[in-house]
């Protein structure tokens, strides 16, 4: 398995609490995206709503994907004051959350 | 929010059963990767093991990310005989699974 340039993907699956409005969700998503401007090791961010058809999404409704150059970069991100402040707000709006990091690897058969 | 060319990401989080060996996991991963060669609408595949430090991974150990050109492409993939055969084998090796699809969107603040 060959690692693709050491890039690390930070995947967050979210289910928002029922009382969180679409407008609040939009604001939270913009706040998440803005972390790219505040935290140097965070290189990219994208997100989207669940559009799956297999009914294996276990209630999660949104995917957030950030890209870092290294696991060390994620450690810096996690402890960065801008992340800590945002995460407190964001996590308090969620019913369920999963965060998983991985180094994307291409498989050659 | 501007969609990035209609690409749809198919994210699968897995926790393998305790009795599944590393060798079996390697074989299953190669079988998953090989679906790219068998199912036309599946355009790319990569995967990796959890390297997260926040302890929010809820026991999931592997991330599998496939790329499709459309949600219709995912529907074709899901019902393709090669996928159905592989999924029966793969899912029977898992303790937990989440599958979520999303159209990655860049957010502009």
PDB file of C-alpha atoms in Angstrom:
ATOM      1  CA  UNK A   1       0.000   0.000   0.000  1.00  0.00           C
ATOM      2  CA  UNK A   2       1.542   3.342  -1.020  1.00  0.00           C
ATOM      3  CA  UNK A   3       0.629   6.370   1.084  1.00  0.00           C
ATOM      4  CA  UNK A   4      -0.410   9.425  -0.895  1.00  0.00           C
ATOM      5  CA  UNK A   5       2.122  12.070   0.171  1.00  0.00           C
ATOM      6  CA  UNK A   6       1.404  11.789   3.878  1.00  0.00           C
ATOM      7  CA  UNK A   7      -1.898  13.650   3.582  1.00  0.00           C
ATOM      8  CA  UNK A   8      -4.261  12.893   6.458  1.00  0.00           C
ATOM      9  CA  UNK A   9      -8.028  13.188   6.102  1.00  0.00           C
ATOM     10  CA  UNK A  10     -10.094  14.188   9.128  1.00  0.00           C
ATOM     11  CA  UNK A  11     -13.647  12.892   8.700  1.00  0.00           C
ATOM     12  CA  UNK A  12     -16.465  14.019  10.963  1.00  0.00           C
ATOM     13  CA  UNK A  13     -19.964  12.568  10.745  1.00  0.00           C
ATOM     14  CA  UNK A  14     -22.683  14.583  12.451  1.00  0.00           C
ATOM     15  CA  UNK A  15     -26.309  14.337  13.407  1.00  0.00           C
ATOM     16  CA  UNK A  16     -27.622  17.683  14.603  1.00  0.00           C
ATOM     17  CA  UNK A  17     -30.051  17.946  17.509  1.00  0.00           C
ATOM     18  CA  UNK A  18     -33.690  18.264  16.430  1.00  0.00           C
ATOM     19  CA  UNK A  19     -33.957  21.808  17.795  1.00  0.00           C
ATOM     20  CA  UNK A  20     -31.070  23.102  15.662  1.00  0.00           C
ATOM     21  CA  UNK A  21     -32.521  25.009  12.694  1.00  0.00           C
ATOM     22  CA  UNK A  22     -31.270  24.925   9.106  1.00  0.00           C
ATOM     23  CA  UNK A  23     -30.113  28.519   9.561  1.00  0.00           C
ATOM     24  CA  UNK A  24     -28.085  27.543  12.641  1.00  0.00           C
ATOM     25  CA  UNK A  25     -26.633  24.586  10.731  1.00  0.00           C
ATOM     26  CA  UNK A  26     -25.569  26.913   7.889  1.00  0.00           C
ATOM     27  CA  UNK A  27     -23.850  29.196  10.399  1.00  0.00           C
ATOM     28  CA  UNK A  28     -22.103  26.273  12.072  1.00  0.00           C
ATOM     29  CA  UNK A  29     -20.896  24.976   8.695  1.00  0.00           C
ATOM     30  CA  UNK A  30     -19.499  28.419   7.812  1.00  0.00           C
ATOM     31  CA  UNK A  31     -17.768  28.546  11.192  1.00  0.00           C
ATOM     32  CA  UNK A  32     -16.202  25.155  10.526  1.00  0.00           C
ATOM     33  CA  UNK A  33     -15.080  26.234   7.051  1.00  0.00           C
ATOM     34  CA  UNK A  34     -13.579  29.414   8.495  1.00  0.00           C
ATOM     35  CA  UNK A  35     -11.160  27.364  10.616  1.00  0.00           C
ATOM     36  CA  UNK A  36      -9.114  26.915   7.410  1.00  0.00           C
ATOM     37  CA  UNK A  37      -8.352  30.646   7.604  1.00  0.00           C
ATOM     38  CA  UNK A  38      -7.408  30.515  11.285  1.00  0.00           C
ATOM     39  CA  UNK A  39      -5.455  27.279  11.727  1.00  0.00           C
ATOM     40  CA  UNK A  40      -2.378  26.919   9.518  1.00  0.00           C
ATOM     41  CA  UNK A  41      -2.078  23.104   9.378  1.00  0.00           C
ATOM     42  CA  UNK A  42      -5.697  22.774   8.205  1.00  0.00           C
ATOM     43  CA  UNK A  43      -5.278  22.825   4.421  1.00  0.00           C
ATOM     44  CA  UNK A  44      -8.747  22.199   3.006  1.00  0.00           C
ATOM     45  CA  UNK A  45     -12.346  21.703   4.015  1.00  0.00           C
ATOM     46  CA  UNK A  46     -15.448  20.422   2.301  1.00  0.00           C
ATOM     47  CA  UNK A  47     -18.749  19.049   3.466  1.00  0.00           C
ATOM     48  CA  UNK A  48     -22.095  17.770   2.336  1.00  0.00           C
ATOM     49  CA  UNK A  49     -25.406  16.271   3.377  1.00  0.00           C
ATOM     50  CA  UNK A  50     -26.142  12.569   3.339  1.00  0.00           C
ATOM     51  CA  UNK A  51     -27.575  11.453  -0.004  1.00  0.00           C
ATOM     52  CA  UNK A  52     -27.155   7.706   0.568  1.00  0.00           C
ATOM     53  CA  UNK A  53     -29.739   5.157  -0.517  1.00  0.00           C
ATOM     54  CA  UNK A  54     -28.586   2.043   1.372  1.00  0.00           C
ATOM     55  CA  UNK A  55     -30.016   3.091   4.742  1.00  0.00           C
ATOM     56  CA  UNK A  56     -26.736   2.325   6.525  1.00  0.00           C
ATOM     57  CA  UNK A  57     -26.060   5.933   7.566  1.00  0.00           C
ATOM     58  CA  UNK A  58     -27.162   5.247  11.166  1.00  0.00           C
ATOM     59  CA  UNK A  59     -28.928   8.587  11.438  1.00  0.00           C
ATOM     60  CA  UNK A  60     -25.917  10.720  10.515  1.00  0.00           C
ATOM     61  CA  UNK A  61     -26.895  13.574   8.202  1.00  0.00           C
ATOM     62  CA  UNK A  62     -23.700  15.498   7.389  1.00  0.00           C
ATOM     63  CA  UNK A  63     -20.110  14.698   6.439  1.00  0.00           C
ATOM     64  CA  UNK A  64     -17.252  17.145   7.097  1.00  0.00           C
ATOM     65  CA  UNK A  65     -13.870  16.414   5.560  1.00  0.00           C
ATOM     66  CA  UNK A  66     -10.736  18.375   6.419  1.00  0.00           C
ATOM     67  CA  UNK A  67      -7.276  17.761   5.004  1.00  0.00           C
ATOM     68  CA  UNK A  68      -3.982  18.010   6.872  1.00  0.00           C
ATOM     69  CA  UNK A  69      -0.394  17.432   5.831  1.00  0.00           C
ATOM     70  CA  UNK A  70       0.389  15.188   8.796  1.00  0.00           C
ATOM     71  CA  UNK A  71      -1.004  13.677  11.980  1.00  0.00           C
ATOM     72  CA  UNK A  72       1.107  16.269  13.817  1.00  0.00           C
ATOM     73  CA  UNK A  73      -0.890  18.928  11.966  1.00  0.00           C
ATOM     74  CA  UNK A  74      -4.108  17.426  13.296  1.00  0.00           C
ATOM     75  CA  UNK A  75      -2.696  17.470  16.829  1.00  0.00           C
ATOM     76  CA  UNK A  76      -1.925  21.197  16.424  1.00  0.00           C
ATOM     77  CA  UNK A  77      -5.438  21.760  15.064  1.00  0.00           C
ATOM     78  CA  UNK A  78      -7.124  19.891  17.914  1.00  0.00           C
ATOM     79  CA  UNK A  79      -5.363  21.982  20.561  1.00  0.00           C
ATOM     80  CA  UNK A  80      -5.592  25.313  18.675  1.00  0.00           C
ATOM     81  CA  UNK A  81      -7.687  27.895  20.612  1.00  0.00           C
ATOM     82  CA  UNK A  82      -9.835  28.645  17.547  1.00  0.00           C
ATOM     83  CA  UNK A  83     -10.675  24.943  17.236  1.00  0.00           C
ATOM     84  CA  UNK A  84     -11.325  24.511  20.956  1.00  0.00           C
ATOM     85  CA  UNK A  85     -13.739  27.456  20.953  1.00  0.00           C
ATOM     86  CA  UNK A  86     -15.512  26.273  17.814  1.00  0.00           C
ATOM     87  CA  UNK A  87     -15.661  22.616  18.899  1.00  0.00           C
ATOM     88  CA  UNK A  88     -17.389  23.525  22.171  1.00  0.00           C
ATOM     89  CA  UNK A  89     -20.129  25.315  20.232  1.00  0.00           C
ATOM     90  CA  UNK A  90     -20.354  22.749  17.435  1.00  0.00           C
ATOM     91  CA  UNK A  91     -20.384  19.606  19.572  1.00  0.00           C
ATOM     92  CA  UNK A  92     -23.095  21.067  21.823  1.00  0.00           C
ATOM     93  CA  UNK A  93     -25.368  21.251  18.746  1.00  0.00           C
ATOM     94  CA  UNK A  94     -24.947  17.563  17.899  1.00  0.00           C
ATOM     95  CA  UNK A  95     -26.900  14.478  18.883  1.00  0.00           C
ATOM     96  CA  UNK A  96     -24.246  12.137  17.546  1.00  0.00           C
ATOM     97  CA  UNK A  97     -20.722  12.539  16.257  1.00  0.00           C
ATOM     98  CA  UNK A  98     -17.934  10.352  14.922  1.00  0.00           C
ATOM     99  CA  UNK A  99     -14.465  11.669  14.169  1.00  0.00           C
ATOM    100  CA  UNK A 100     -11.972   9.449  12.391  1.00  0.00           C
ATOM    101  CA  UNK A 101      -8.647  10.321  10.757  1.00  0.00           C
ATOM    102  CA  UNK A 102      -6.897   8.269   8.086  1.00  0.00           C
ATOM    103  CA  UNK A 103      -4.097   8.435   5.578  1.00  0.00           C
ATOM    104  CA  UNK A 104      -5.755   7.697   2.229  1.00  0.00           C
ATOM    105  CA  UNK A 105      -3.954   4.828   0.546  1.00  0.00           C
ATOM    106  CA  UNK A 106      -4.399   3.538  -2.982  1.00  0.00           C
ATOM    107  CA  UNK A 107      -4.653  -0.246  -3.181  1.00  0.00           C
ATOM    108  CA  UNK A 108      -3.045  -2.076  -6.086  1.00  0.00           C
ATOM    109  CA  UNK A 109      -4.372  -5.538  -6.785  1.00  0.00           C
TER     110      UNK A 109
ATOM    111  CA  UNK B   1     -22.367  26.518  -1.789  1.00  0.00           C
ATOM    112  CA  UNK B   2     -20.865  25.384  -5.125  1.00  0.00           C
ATOM    113  CA  UNK B   3     -20.920  21.667  -5.849  1.00  0.00           C
ATOM    114  CA  UNK B   4     -17.660  20.262  -7.129  1.00  0.00           C
ATOM    115  CA  UNK B   5     -18.612  18.867 -10.547  1.00  0.00           C
ATOM    116  CA  UNK B   6     -21.316  16.559  -9.239  1.00  0.00           C
ATOM    117  CA  UNK B   7     -18.835  14.109  -7.758  1.00  0.00           C
ATOM    118  CA  UNK B   8     -20.342  11.976  -5.008  1.00  0.00           C
ATOM    119  CA  UNK B   9     -18.219  10.460  -2.258  1.00  0.00           C
ATOM    120  CA  UNK B  10     -19.247   7.116  -0.766  1.00  0.00           C
ATOM    121  CA  UNK B  11     -17.789   6.826   2.739  1.00  0.00           C
ATOM    122  CA  UNK B  12     -17.837   3.547   4.642  1.00  0.00           C
ATOM    123  CA  UNK B  13     -16.635   3.267   8.233  1.00  0.00           C
ATOM    124  CA  UNK B  14     -15.906  -0.251   9.440  1.00  0.00           C
ATOM    125  CA  UNK B  15     -15.095  -2.118  12.601  1.00  0.00           C
ATOM    126  CA  UNK B  16     -14.084  -5.694  11.825  1.00  0.00           C
ATOM    127  CA  UNK B  17     -15.146  -8.584  14.043  1.00  0.00           C
ATOM    128  CA  UNK B  18     -12.494  -9.628  16.557  1.00  0.00           C
ATOM    129  CA  UNK B  19     -11.988 -13.005  14.866  1.00  0.00           C
ATOM    130  CA  UNK B  20     -11.119 -11.461  11.482  1.00  0.00           C
ATOM    131  CA  UNK B  21      -7.328 -11.616  11.058  1.00  0.00           C
ATOM    132  CA  UNK B  22      -5.099  -8.914   9.564  1.00  0.00           C
ATOM    133  CA  UNK B  23      -4.532 -11.218   6.579  1.00  0.00           C
ATOM    134  CA  UNK B  24      -8.285 -11.548   6.045  1.00  0.00           C
ATOM    135  CA  UNK B  25      -8.655  -7.772   6.348  1.00  0.00           C
ATOM    136  CA  UNK B  26      -5.966  -7.256   3.691  1.00  0.00           C
ATOM    137  CA  UNK B  27      -7.813  -9.628   1.362  1.00  0.00           C
ATOM    138  CA  UNK B  28     -11.122  -7.889   1.978  1.00  0.00           C
ATOM    139  CA  UNK B  29      -9.547  -4.493   1.277  1.00  0.00           C
ATOM    140  CA  UNK B  30      -8.091  -5.784  -1.999  1.00  0.00           C
ATOM    141  CA  UNK B  31     -11.485  -7.178  -2.933  1.00  0.00           C
ATOM    142  CA  UNK B  32     -13.070  -3.794  -2.246  1.00  0.00           C
ATOM    143  CA  UNK B  33     -10.407  -2.014  -4.308  1.00  0.00           C
ATOM    144  CA  UNK B  34     -10.955  -4.468  -7.162  1.00  0.00           C
ATOM    145  CA  UNK B  35     -14.565  -3.325  -7.527  1.00  0.00           C
ATOM    146  CA  UNK B  36     -13.165  -0.279  -9.364  1.00  0.00           C
ATOM    147  CA  UNK B  37     -12.153  -2.677 -12.149  1.00  0.00           C
ATOM    148  CA  UNK B  38     -15.529  -4.381 -12.238  1.00  0.00           C
ATOM    149  CA  UNK B  39     -18.097  -1.616 -11.798  1.00  0.00           C
ATOM    150  CA  UNK B  40     -17.916   1.193 -14.341  1.00  0.00           C
ATOM    151  CA  UNK B  41     -19.504   4.043 -12.362  1.00  0.00           C
ATOM    152  CA  UNK B  42     -17.033   3.515  -9.467  1.00  0.00           C
ATOM    153  CA  UNK B  43     -14.223   5.895 -10.430  1.00  0.00           C
ATOM    154  CA  UNK B  44     -11.761   5.759  -7.526  1.00  0.00           C
ATOM    155  CA  UNK B  45     -11.102   4.033  -4.243  1.00  0.00           C
ATOM    156  CA  UNK B  46      -8.843   4.675  -1.283  1.00  0.00           C
ATOM    157  CA  UNK B  47      -8.795   3.593   2.308  1.00  0.00           C
ATOM    158  CA  UNK B  48      -6.869   3.786   5.546  1.00  0.00           C
ATOM    159  CA  UNK B  49      -6.790   2.855   9.200  1.00  0.00           C
ATOM    160  CA  UNK B  50      -7.946   5.151  11.967  1.00  0.00           C
ATOM    161  CA  UNK B  51      -5.094   7.342  13.255  1.00  0.00           C
ATOM    162  CA  UNK B  52      -7.257   9.762  15.227  1.00  0.00           C
ATOM    163  CA  UNK B  53      -6.263  11.135  18.630  1.00  0.00           C
ATOM    164  CA  UNK B  54      -9.545  12.633  19.850  1.00  0.00           C
ATOM    165  CA  UNK B  55     -11.136   9.338  20.865  1.00  0.00           C
ATOM    166  CA  UNK B  56     -14.344  10.142  19.020  1.00  0.00           C
ATOM    167  CA  UNK B  57     -14.014   7.290  16.502  1.00  0.00           C
ATOM    168  CA  UNK B  58     -16.618   5.161  18.334  1.00  0.00           C
ATOM    169  CA  UNK B  59     -14.658   1.983  17.777  1.00  0.00           C
ATOM    170  CA  UNK B  60     -14.453   2.272  13.998  1.00  0.00           C
ATOM    171  CA  UNK B  61     -11.028   1.260  12.712  1.00  0.00           C
ATOM    172  CA  UNK B  62     -11.071   1.710   8.926  1.00  0.00           C
ATOM    173  CA  UNK B  63     -12.299   4.294   6.421  1.00  0.00           C
ATOM    174  CA  UNK B  64     -13.131   3.362   2.818  1.00  0.00           C
ATOM    175  CA  UNK B  65     -13.776   6.161   0.352  1.00  0.00           C
ATOM    176  CA  UNK B  66     -15.091   5.567  -3.161  1.00  0.00           C
ATOM    177  CA  UNK B  67     -15.824   8.235  -5.737  1.00  0.00           C
ATOM    178  CA  UNK B  68     -18.703   8.290  -8.199  1.00  0.00           C
ATOM    179  CA  UNK B  69     -19.774  10.764 -10.847  1.00  0.00           C
ATOM    180  CA  UNK B  70     -23.390  10.879  -9.684  1.00  0.00           C
ATOM    181  CA  UNK B  71     -25.871   9.471  -7.187  1.00  0.00           C
ATOM    182  CA  UNK B  72     -27.233   7.446 -10.117  1.00  0.00           C
ATOM    183  CA  UNK B  73     -23.777   5.885 -10.400  1.00  0.00           C
ATOM    184  CA  UNK B  74     -23.958   4.829  -6.761  1.00  0.00           C
ATOM    185  CA  UNK B  75     -27.385   3.278  -7.365  1.00  0.00           C
ATOM    186  CA  UNK B  76     -25.910   1.240 -10.251  1.00  0.00           C
ATOM    187  CA  UNK B  77     -22.982   0.229  -8.027  1.00  0.00           C
ATOM    188  CA  UNK B  78     -25.229  -0.861  -5.156  1.00  0.00           C
ATOM    189  CA  UNK B  79     -27.264  -3.156  -7.376  1.00  0.00           C
ATOM    190  CA  UNK B  80     -24.327  -4.454  -9.467  1.00  0.00           C
ATOM    191  CA  UNK B  81     -23.849  -8.237  -9.057  1.00  0.00           C
ATOM    192  CA  UNK B  82     -20.119  -7.804  -8.276  1.00  0.00           C
ATOM    193  CA  UNK B  83     -21.000  -5.408  -5.453  1.00  0.00           C
ATOM    194  CA  UNK B  84     -23.810  -7.565  -4.117  1.00  0.00           C
ATOM    195  CA  UNK B  85     -21.502 -10.586  -3.961  1.00  0.00           C
ATOM    196  CA  UNK B  86     -18.680  -8.631  -2.342  1.00  0.00           C
ATOM    197  CA  UNK B  87     -20.967  -6.810   0.112  1.00  0.00           C
ATOM    198  CA  UNK B  88     -22.387 -10.081   1.436  1.00  0.00           C
ATOM    199  CA  UNK B  89     -18.864 -11.279   2.251  1.00  0.00           C
ATOM    200  CA  UNK B  90     -17.594  -7.938   3.518  1.00  0.00           C
ATOM    201  CA  UNK B  91     -20.561  -7.035   5.732  1.00  0.00           C
ATOM    202  CA  UNK B  92     -20.476 -10.479   7.368  1.00  0.00           C
ATOM    203  CA  UNK B  93     -16.934  -9.697   8.576  1.00  0.00           C
ATOM    204  CA  UNK B  94     -17.959  -6.467  10.298  1.00  0.00           C
ATOM    205  CA  UNK B  95     -19.094  -5.703  13.819  1.00  0.00           C
ATOM    206  CA  UNK B  96     -20.220  -2.197  12.914  1.00  0.00           C
ATOM    207  CA  UNK B  97     -20.660  -0.287   9.693  1.00  0.00           C
ATOM    208  CA  UNK B  98     -21.776   3.148   8.590  1.00  0.00           C
ATOM    209  CA  UNK B  99     -22.230   4.095   4.954  1.00  0.00           C
ATOM    210  CA  UNK B 100     -22.871   7.706   4.029  1.00  0.00           C
ATOM    211  CA  UNK B 101     -22.761   9.416   0.633  1.00  0.00           C
ATOM    212  CA  UNK B 102     -22.300  13.133   0.072  1.00  0.00           C
ATOM    213  CA  UNK B 103     -21.527  15.663  -2.638  1.00  0.00           C
ATOM    214  CA  UNK B 104     -18.445  17.492  -1.386  1.00  0.00           C
ATOM    215  CA  UNK B 105     -19.114  21.215  -1.351  1.00  0.00           C
ATOM    216  CA  UNK B 106     -16.655  24.031  -0.786  1.00  0.00           C
ATOM    217  CA  UNK B 107     -17.916  26.672   1.630  1.00  0.00           C
ATOM    218  CA  UNK B 108     -17.092  30.318   0.992  1.00  0.00           C
ATOM    219  CA  UNK B 109     -17.339  32.589   3.997  1.00  0.00           C
TER     220      UNK B 109
END
